[in-house]
Coordinates of C-alpha atoms in Angstrom, one line a residue:
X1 CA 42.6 43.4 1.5
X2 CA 40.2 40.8 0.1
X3 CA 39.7 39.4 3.3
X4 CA 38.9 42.2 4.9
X5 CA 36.0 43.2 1.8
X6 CA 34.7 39.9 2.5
X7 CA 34.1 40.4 6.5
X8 CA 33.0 43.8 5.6
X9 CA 30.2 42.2 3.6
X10 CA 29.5 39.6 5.8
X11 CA 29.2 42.1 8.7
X12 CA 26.8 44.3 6.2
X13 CA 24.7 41.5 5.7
X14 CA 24.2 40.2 9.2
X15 CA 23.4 43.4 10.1
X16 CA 20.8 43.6 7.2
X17 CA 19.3 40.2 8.8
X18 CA 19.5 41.7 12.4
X19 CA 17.5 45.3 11.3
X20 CA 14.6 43.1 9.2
X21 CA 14.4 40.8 12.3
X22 CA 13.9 43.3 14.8
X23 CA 10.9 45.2 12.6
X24 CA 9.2 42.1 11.1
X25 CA 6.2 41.3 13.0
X26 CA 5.4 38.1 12.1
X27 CA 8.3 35.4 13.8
X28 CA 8.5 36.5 17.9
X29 CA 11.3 34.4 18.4
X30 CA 13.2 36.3 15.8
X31 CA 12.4 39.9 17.3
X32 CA 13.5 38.7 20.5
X33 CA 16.2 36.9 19.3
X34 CA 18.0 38.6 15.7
X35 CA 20.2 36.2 13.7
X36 CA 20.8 33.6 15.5
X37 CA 16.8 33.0 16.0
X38 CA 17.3 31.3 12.2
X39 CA 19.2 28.6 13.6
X40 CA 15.8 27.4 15.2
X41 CA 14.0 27.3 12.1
X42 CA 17.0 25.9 10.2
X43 CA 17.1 23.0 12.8
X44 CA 13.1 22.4 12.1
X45 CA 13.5 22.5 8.6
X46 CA 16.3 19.3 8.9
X47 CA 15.4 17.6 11.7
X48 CA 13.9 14.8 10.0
X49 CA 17.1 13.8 8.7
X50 CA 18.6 14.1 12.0
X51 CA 16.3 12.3 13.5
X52 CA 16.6 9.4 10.1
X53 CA 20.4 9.3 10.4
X54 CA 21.6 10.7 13.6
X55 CA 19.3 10.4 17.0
X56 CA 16.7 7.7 16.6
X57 CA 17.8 4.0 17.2
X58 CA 17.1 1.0 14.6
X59 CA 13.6 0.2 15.3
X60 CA 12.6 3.6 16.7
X61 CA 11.6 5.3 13.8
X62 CA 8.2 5.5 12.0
X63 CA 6.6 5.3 9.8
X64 CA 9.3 2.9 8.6
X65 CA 12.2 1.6 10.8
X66 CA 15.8 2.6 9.7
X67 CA 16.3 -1.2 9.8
X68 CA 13.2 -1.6 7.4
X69 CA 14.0 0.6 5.3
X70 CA 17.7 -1.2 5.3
X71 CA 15.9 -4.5 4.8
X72 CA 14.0 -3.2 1.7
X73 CA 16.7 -0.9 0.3
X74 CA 19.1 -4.6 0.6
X75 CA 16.4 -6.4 -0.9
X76 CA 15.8 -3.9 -3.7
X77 CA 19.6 -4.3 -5.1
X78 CA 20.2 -8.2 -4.3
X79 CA 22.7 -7.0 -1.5
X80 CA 22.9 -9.2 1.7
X81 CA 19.3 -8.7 3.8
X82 CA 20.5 -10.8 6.3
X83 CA 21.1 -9.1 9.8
X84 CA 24.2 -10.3 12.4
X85 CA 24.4 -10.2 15.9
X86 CA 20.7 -10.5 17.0
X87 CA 17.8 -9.0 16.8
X88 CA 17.1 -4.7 17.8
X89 CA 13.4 -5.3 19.0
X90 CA 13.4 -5.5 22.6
X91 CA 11.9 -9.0 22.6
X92 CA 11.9 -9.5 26.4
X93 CA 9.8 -6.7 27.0
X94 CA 7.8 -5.2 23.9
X95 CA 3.9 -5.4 23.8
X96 CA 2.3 -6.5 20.6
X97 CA 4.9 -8.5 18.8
X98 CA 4.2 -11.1 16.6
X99 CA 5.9 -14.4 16.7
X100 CA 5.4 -16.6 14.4
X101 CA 5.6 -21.0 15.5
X102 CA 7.4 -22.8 13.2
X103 CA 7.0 -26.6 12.8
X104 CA 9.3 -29.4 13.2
X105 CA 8.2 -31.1 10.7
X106 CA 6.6 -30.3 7.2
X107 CA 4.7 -32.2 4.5
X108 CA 5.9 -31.2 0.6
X109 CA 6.6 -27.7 0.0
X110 CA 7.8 -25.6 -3.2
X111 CA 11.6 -25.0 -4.3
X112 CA 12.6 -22.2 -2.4
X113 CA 15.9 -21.3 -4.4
X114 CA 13.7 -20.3 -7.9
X115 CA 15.0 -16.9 -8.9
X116 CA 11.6 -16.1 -9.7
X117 CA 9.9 -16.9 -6.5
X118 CA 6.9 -17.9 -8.4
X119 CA 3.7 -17.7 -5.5
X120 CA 0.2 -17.3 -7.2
X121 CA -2.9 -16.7 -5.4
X122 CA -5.1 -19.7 -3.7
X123 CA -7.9 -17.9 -5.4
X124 CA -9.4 -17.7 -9.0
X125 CA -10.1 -13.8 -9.3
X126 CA -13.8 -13.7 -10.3
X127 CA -14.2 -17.4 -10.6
X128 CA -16.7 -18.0 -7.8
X129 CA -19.4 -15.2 -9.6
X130 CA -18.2 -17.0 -13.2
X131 CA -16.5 -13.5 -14.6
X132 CA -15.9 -14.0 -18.6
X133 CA -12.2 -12.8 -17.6
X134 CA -12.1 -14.3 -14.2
X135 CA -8.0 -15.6 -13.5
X136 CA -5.3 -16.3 -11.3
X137 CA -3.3 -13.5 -10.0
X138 CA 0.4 -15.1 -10.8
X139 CA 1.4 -13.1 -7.9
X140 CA 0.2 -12.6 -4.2
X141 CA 2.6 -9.4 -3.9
X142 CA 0.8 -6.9 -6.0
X143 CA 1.8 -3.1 -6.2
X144 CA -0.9 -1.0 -4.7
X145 CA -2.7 1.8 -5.6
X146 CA -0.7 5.6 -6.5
X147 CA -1.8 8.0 -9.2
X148 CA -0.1 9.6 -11.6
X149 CA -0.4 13.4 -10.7
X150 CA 0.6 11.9 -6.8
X151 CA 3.6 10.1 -8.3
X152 CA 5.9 11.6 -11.2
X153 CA 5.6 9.6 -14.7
X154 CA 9.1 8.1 -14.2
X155 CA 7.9 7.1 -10.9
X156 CA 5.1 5.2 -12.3
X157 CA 6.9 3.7 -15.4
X158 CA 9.4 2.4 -13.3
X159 CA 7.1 0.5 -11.0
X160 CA 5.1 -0.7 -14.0
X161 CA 8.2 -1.9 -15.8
X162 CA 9.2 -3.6 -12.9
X163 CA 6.1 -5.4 -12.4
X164 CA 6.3 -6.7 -15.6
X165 CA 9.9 -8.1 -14.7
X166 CA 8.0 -9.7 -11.7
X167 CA 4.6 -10.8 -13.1
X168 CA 3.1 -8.7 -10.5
X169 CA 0.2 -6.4 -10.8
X170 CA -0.1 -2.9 -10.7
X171 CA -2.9 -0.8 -9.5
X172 CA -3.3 2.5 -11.4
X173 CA -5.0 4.7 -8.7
X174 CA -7.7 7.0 -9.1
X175 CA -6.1 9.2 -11.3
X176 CA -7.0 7.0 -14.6
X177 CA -4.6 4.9 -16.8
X178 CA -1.5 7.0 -17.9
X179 CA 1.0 6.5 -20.5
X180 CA 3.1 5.6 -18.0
X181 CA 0.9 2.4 -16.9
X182 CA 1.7 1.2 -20.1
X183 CA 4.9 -0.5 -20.4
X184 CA 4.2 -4.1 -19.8
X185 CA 2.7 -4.6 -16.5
X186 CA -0.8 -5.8 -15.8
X187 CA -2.9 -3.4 -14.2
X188 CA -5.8 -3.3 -12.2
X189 CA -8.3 0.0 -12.8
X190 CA -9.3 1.9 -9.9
X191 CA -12.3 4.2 -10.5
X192 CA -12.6 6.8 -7.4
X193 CA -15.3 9.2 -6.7
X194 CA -14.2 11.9 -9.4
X195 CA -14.2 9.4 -12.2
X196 CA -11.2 10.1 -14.0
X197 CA -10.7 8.9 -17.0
X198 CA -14.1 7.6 -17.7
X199 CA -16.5 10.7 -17.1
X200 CA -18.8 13.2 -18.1
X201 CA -18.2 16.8 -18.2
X202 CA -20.0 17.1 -14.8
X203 CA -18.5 15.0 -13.3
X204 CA -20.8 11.6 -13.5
X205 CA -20.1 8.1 -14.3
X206 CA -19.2 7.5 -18.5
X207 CA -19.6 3.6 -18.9
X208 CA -19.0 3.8 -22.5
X209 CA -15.6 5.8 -21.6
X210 CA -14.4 3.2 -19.0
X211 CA -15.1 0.1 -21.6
X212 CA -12.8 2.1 -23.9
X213 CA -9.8 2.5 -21.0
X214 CA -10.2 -1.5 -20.3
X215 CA -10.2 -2.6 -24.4
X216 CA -7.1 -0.4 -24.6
X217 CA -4.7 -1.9 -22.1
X218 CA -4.2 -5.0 -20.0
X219 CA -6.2 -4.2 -17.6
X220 CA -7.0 -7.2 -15.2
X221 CA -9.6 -6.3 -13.0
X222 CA -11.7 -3.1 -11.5
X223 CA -11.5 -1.9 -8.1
X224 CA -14.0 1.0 -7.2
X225 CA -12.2 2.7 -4.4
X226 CA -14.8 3.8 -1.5
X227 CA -12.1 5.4 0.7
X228 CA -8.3 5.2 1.6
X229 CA -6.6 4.6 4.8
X230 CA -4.8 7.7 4.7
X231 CA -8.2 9.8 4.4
X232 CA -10.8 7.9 4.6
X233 CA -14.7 9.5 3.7
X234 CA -12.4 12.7 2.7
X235 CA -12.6 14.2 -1.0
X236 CA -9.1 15.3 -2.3
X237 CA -8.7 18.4 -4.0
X238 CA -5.9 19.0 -7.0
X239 CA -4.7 22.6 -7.2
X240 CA -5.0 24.2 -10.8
X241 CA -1.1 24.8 -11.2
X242 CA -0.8 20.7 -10.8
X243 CA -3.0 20.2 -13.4
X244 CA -0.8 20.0 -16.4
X245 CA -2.4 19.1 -19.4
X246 CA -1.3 16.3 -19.8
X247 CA -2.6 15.1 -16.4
X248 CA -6.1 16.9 -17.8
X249 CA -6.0 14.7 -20.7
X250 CA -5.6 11.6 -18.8
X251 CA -8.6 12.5 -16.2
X252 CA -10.6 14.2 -18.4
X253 CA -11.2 17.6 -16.4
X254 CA -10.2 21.1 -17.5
X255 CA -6.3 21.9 -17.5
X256 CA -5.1 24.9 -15.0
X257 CA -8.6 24.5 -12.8
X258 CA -8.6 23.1 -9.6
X259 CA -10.0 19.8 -9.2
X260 CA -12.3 18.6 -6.1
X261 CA -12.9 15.1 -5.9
X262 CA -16.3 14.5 -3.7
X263 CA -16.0 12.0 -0.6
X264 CA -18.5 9.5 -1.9
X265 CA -19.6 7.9 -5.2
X266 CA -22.6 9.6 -7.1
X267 CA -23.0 6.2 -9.4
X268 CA -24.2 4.6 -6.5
X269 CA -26.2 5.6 -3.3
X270 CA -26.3 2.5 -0.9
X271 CA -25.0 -0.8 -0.4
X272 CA -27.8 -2.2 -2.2
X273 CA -27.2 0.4 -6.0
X274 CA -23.3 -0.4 -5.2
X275 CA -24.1 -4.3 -6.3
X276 CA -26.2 -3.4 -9.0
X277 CA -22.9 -1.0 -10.4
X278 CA -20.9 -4.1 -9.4
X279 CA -22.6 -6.1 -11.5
X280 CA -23.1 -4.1 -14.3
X281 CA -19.5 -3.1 -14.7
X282 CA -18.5 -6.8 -14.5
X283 CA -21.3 -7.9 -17.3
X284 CA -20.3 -4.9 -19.5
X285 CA -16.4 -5.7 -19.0
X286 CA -16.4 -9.4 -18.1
X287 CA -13.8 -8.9 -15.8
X288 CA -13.7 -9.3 -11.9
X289 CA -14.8 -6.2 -9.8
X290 CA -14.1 -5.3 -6.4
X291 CA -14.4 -3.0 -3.6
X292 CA -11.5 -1.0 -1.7
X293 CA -12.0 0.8 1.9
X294 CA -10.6 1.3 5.2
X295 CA -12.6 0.1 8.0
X296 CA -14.9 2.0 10.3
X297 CA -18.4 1.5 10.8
X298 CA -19.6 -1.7 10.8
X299 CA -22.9 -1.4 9.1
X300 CA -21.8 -1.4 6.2
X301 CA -19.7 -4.6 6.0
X302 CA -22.8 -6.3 7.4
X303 CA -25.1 -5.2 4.7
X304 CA -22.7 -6.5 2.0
X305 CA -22.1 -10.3 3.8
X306 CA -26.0 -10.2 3.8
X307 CA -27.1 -9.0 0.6
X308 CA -24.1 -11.2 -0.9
X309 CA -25.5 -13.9 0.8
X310 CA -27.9 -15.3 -1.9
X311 CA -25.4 -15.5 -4.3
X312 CA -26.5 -13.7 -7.3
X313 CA -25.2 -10.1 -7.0
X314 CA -21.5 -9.6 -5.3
X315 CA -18.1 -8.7 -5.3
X316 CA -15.4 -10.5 -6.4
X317 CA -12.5 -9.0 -4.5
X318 CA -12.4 -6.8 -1.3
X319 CA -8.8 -5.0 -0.6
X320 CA -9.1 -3.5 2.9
X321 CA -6.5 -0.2 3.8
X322 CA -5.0 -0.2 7.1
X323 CA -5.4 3.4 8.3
X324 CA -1.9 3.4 9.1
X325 CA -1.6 3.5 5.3
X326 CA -0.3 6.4 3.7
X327 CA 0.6 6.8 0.1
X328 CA -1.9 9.8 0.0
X329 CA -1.4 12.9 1.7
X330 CA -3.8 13.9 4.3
X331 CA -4.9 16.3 7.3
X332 CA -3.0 15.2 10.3
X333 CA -5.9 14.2 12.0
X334 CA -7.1 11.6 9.7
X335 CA -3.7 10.7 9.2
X336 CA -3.3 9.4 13.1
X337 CA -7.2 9.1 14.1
X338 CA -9.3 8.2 11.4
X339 CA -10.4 4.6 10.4
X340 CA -9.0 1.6 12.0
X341 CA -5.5 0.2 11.5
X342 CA -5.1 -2.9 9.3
X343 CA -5.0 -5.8 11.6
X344 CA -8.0 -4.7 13.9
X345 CA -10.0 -3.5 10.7
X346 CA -9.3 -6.7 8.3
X347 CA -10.5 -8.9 11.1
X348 CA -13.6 -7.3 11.6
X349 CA -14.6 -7.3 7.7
X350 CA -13.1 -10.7 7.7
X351 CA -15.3 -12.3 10.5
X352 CA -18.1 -10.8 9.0
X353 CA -18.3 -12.7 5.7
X354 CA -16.9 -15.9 8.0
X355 CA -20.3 -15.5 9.8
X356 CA -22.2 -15.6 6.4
X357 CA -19.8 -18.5 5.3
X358 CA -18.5 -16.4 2.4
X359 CA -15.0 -16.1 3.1
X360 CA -14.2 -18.8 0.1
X361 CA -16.5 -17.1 -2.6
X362 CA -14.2 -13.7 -2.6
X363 CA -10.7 -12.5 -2.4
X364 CA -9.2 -11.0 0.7
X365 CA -6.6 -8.5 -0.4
X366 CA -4.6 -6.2 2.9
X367 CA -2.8 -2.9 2.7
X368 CA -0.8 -1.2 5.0
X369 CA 2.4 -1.5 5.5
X370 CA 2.2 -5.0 4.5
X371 CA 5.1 -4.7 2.7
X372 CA 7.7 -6.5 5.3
X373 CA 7.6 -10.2 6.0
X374 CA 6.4 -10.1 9.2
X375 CA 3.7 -7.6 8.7
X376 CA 2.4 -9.8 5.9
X377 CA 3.2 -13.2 7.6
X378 CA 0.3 -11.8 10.2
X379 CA -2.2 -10.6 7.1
X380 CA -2.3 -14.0 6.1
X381 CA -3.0 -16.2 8.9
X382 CA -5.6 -13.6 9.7
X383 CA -7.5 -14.6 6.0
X384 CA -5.5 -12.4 3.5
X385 CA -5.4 -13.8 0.2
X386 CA -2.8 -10.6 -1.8
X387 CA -1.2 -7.6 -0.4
X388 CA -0.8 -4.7 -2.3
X389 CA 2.6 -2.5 -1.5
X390 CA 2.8 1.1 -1.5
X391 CA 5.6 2.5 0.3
X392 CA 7.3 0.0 0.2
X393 CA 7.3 -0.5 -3.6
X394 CA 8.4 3.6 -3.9
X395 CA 11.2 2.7 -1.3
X396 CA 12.5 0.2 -3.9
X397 CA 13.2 2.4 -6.1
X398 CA 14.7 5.3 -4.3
X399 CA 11.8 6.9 -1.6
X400 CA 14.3 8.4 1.0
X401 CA 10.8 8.8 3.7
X402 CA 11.6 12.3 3.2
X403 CA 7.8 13.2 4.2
X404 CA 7.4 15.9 1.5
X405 CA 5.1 14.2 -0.5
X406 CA 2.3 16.5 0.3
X407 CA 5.1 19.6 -0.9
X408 CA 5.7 18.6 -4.3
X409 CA 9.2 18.8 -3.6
X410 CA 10.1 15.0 -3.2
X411 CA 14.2 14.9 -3.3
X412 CA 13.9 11.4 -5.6
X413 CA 11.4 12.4 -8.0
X414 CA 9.2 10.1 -6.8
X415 CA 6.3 12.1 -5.2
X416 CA 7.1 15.1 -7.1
X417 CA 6.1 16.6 -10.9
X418 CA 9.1 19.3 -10.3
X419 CA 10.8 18.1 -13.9
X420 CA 14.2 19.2 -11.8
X421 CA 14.0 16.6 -9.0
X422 CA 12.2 14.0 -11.6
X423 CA 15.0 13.9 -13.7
X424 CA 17.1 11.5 -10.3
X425 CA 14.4 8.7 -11.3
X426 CA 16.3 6.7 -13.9
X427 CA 13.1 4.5 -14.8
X428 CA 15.0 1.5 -16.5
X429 CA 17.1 0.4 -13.3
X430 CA 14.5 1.6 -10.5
X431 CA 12.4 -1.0 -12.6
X432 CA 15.1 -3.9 -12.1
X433 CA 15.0 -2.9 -8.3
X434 CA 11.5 -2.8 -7.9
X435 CA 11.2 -6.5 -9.6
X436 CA 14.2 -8.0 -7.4
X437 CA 12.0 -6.2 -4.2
X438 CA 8.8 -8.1 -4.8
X439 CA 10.2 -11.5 -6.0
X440 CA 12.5 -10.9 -2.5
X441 CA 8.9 -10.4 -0.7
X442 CA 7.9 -13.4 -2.4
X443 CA 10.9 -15.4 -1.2
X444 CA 10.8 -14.6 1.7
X445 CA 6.7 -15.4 2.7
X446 CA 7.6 -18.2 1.4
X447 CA 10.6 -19.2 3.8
X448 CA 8.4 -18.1 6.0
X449 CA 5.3 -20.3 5.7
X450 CA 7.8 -23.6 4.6
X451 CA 9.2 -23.1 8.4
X452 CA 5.2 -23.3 9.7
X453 CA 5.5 -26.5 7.8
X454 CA 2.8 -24.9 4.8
X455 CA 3.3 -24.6 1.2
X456 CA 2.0 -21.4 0.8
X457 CA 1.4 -18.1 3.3
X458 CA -2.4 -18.4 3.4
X459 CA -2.4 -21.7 4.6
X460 CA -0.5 -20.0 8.1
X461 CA -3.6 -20.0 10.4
X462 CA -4.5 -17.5 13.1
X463 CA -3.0 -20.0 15.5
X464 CA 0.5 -20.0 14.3
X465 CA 1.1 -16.9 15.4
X466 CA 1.4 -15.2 19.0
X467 CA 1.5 -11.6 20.2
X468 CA 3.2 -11.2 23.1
X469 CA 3.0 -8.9 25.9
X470 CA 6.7 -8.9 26.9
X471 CA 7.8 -11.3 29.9
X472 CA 3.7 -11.9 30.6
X473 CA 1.5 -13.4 28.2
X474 CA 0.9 -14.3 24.9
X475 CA -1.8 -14.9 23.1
X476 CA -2.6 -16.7 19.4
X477 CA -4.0 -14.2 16.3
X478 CA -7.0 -16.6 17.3
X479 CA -7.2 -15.3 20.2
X480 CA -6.5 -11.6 19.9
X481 CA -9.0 -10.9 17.4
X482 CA -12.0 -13.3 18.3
X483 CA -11.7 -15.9 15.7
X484 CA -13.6 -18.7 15.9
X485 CA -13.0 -22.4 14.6
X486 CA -11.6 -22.4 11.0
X487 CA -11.8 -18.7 10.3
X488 CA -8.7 -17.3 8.5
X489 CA -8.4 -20.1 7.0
X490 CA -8.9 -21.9 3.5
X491 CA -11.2 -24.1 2.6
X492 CA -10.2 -27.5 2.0
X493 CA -10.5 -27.8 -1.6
X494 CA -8.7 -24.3 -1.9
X495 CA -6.2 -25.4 0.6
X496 CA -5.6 -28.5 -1.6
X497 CA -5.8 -27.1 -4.9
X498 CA -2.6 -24.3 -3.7
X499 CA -0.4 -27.3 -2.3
X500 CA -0.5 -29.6 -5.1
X501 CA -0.2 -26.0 -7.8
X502 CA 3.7 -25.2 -5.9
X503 CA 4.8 -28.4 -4.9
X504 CA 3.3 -30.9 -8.0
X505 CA 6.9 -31.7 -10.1
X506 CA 6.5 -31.7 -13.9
X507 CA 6.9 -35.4 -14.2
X508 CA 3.9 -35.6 -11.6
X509 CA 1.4 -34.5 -13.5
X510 CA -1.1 -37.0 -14.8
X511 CA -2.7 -36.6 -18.5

């Protein structure tokens, strides 16, 4: 009897379904089609997990291979990274690989089996201009730019607190400095075009506001962020409902009203006013100041290298986004279309300050999927000093590459402020992974450049690594992207100061 109720009801209800399909107006396929049309739509709605787990091979998927993602996931929770049985890329016929030459033999290089992985940069931060706060970055793995409001507050404490456990540092987005940035990593500010956190009630530029945000945490350094590779020269726009007020307190804009962040910067017009705001936010703060941007036209680039020629007015850092980057959600079209991707871009800006003989006065600093050894391997023989990690770093602790950032409906809790799906980020061991990720990173650029023969990845030049074109050519980095003589490269003094910093013993040193 209760069997038969239940069919009864079940037969009721499809036939509900069928009677609203075949009057609706608004699906074709399900007027044509009643009930079973659904099965379309529920295939749509999942097949991005079929395709993650079911259909696509190892190194088929994008953005991020199932075997990167297996690589970072191992790396993230000290399980075995290694991989048996040979390699999935199709090496005798893939166009564009990279292949990097090792060396048979090697001069000194640094202990390779310290848990810590300790690999500074070859650069002083803001020495070359003589910043008052001008450093070392301990670290040359950095954790890139994501705002709270983009990310959930566990999210970001988590990769703060993990930072900390790997003396990394962490940039704090455009969205201003949040609670959540504070629990023990160092941080580098970004001020976008809105100016959150240090504004006016129109909108404009607050100085006296921003020296207030750097004196009250350990903020590092400034970066004034021009564009993004995932929409570059395109304002963002933050609905009302998203803007709690706690995220209203934070940016300093009304709670409940929609928020539309301009595409450019009203504190500065040109090339020319942006080094004048440069400089006056590195006298006022004493600490190094730089530029972000993905790449497109070429003017501008070519305006800074000349008017930083001189050498009184400059920048003291440059971090150029890949537009294959994508920590930001976007239209589809500058998604896939809009600015150039890393390794073409980075080169261009790169060879533009060689041409001015700059290259040793600033720091290069590459995002964009630079988050896997080989990807980063490549950044630095092509004159990367740091790379920043994005999605790689929220992969580390627990980013599924579910694609619903943009949805606010993130399964981890990572991409989301639903307090229901935040609640899965458990902030105090998603910290522990996030550390063991980045001192893996560091490990393993560093096994990386020892087999070159090099004690640290920037000194891997352009010529140490090929791209091939399957069974047909190859050609050096060099090569590829038009460097000349010496580009890519560091200086000698810089080179020699980084070798003898990793490899000098502590019964070496001379008083």
């Amino acid at each position: 009897m209760r069997a038969r109720s239940i069919g009864a009801a079940a037969v009721t209800a499809l036939a509900v379904v069928a009677a609203r399909d075949l009057v609706q107006k608004k699906h074709a396929l399900l007027r044509n089609f009643p009930v079973v049309g659904h099965a379309r739509y529920l295939l749509e709605t999942i097949g991005p997990e079929l395709r993650q787990y079911v259909v696509t091979s190892n190194e088929e998927e994008r953005p991020f291979s199932r075997d990167q993602r297996t690589w970072i996931y191992a790396s993230a929770k000290e399980e075995n990274n290694y991989f048996g049985f040979g390699t999935d890329v199709d090496v005798e016929h893939v166009q564009g690989h990279a292949y990097i030459k090792q060396r048979t033999f090697a001069g000194a290089l640094p202990d390779l089996h310290d848990p810590q992985a300790p690999l500074p940069s070859a650069k002083v931060l803001g020495g070359p201009r003589g910043r008052a706060k001008a450093f070392r970055p301990a670290s040359i793995v950095n954790i890139s730019a994501m705002s709270f409001g983009s990310l959930s507050g566990a999210a970001i404490t988590a990769l703060n607190k993990g930072a900390a456990l790997a003396g990394t540092m962490h940039n704090t987005g455009e969205g201003g400095l949040s609670p959540y940035h504070r629990n023990g990593g160092d941080l580098v500010l970004q001020i976008g075009t809105s100016y959150f956190g240090c504004r006016n009630e129109d909108g404009t530029f607050n100085l006296d506001k921003l020296k207030d945000v750097v004196a009250g945490a350990p903020v590092r350094a400034i970066e004034i962020k021009l564009s993004q590779g995932a929409k570059p020269g395109l304002g963002g726009m933050l609905p009302g409902a998203k803007v709690t007020p706690e995220i209203a307190a934070i940016r300093g804009i009304p709670a409940g009203q929609d928020c539309a962040s301009p595409s450019r910067h009203t504190a500065f017009h040109d090339v020319d006013s942006m080094l004048d705001f440069v400089e006056l936010l590195a006298t006022e703060t004493g600490l190094p100041v730089g530029i972000k941007s993905a790449v497109g036209e070429m003017s501008f680039w070519q305006e800074l290298a000349t008017l930083m020629a001189p050498g009184d007015r400059g920048v003291d850092f440059v971090t150029i986004d890949g537009g294959e980057g994508g920590t930001g959600a976007a239209p589809l079209i500058f998604s896939d279309s809009v600015s150039l991707p890393f390794r073409m871009g980075f080169s261009r800006v790169y060879g533009t300050f060689a041409e001015h003989g700059l290259t040793d006065r600033l720091t290069f600093i590459g995002s964009g999927k630079l988050g896997l050894p080989e990807n980063a391997a490549v950044a630095f023989a092509l004159g990367v000093d740091m790379i920043n990690v994005g999605r790689e770093a929220m992969l580390s602790i627990g980013c599924i590459q579910a694609q619903k950032c943009h949805t606010d409906k993130c399964p981890t809790g990572i991409a989301t402020q639903n307090p229901w799906l935040v609640r899965g980020v458990d902030a105090p061991s998603k910290s522990a992974r996030a550390a063991v990720y980045l001192r893996t990173l560091r490990k393993e650029l560093l096994k990386v450049s020892g087999a070159v023969g090099v004690a640290h990845p920037a000194l891997i030049t352009a010529d140490d690594i090929e791209i091939m074109n399957g069974d047909y050519e190859a050609r050096t980095l060099a090569s590829v992207y038009g460097y000349k003589n010496g580009w890519g490269e560091l200086g000698p003094e810089l080179a020699q100061e980084i070798t003898t910093l990793l490899t000098e013993k502590p019964g070496d040193q001379r008083g």
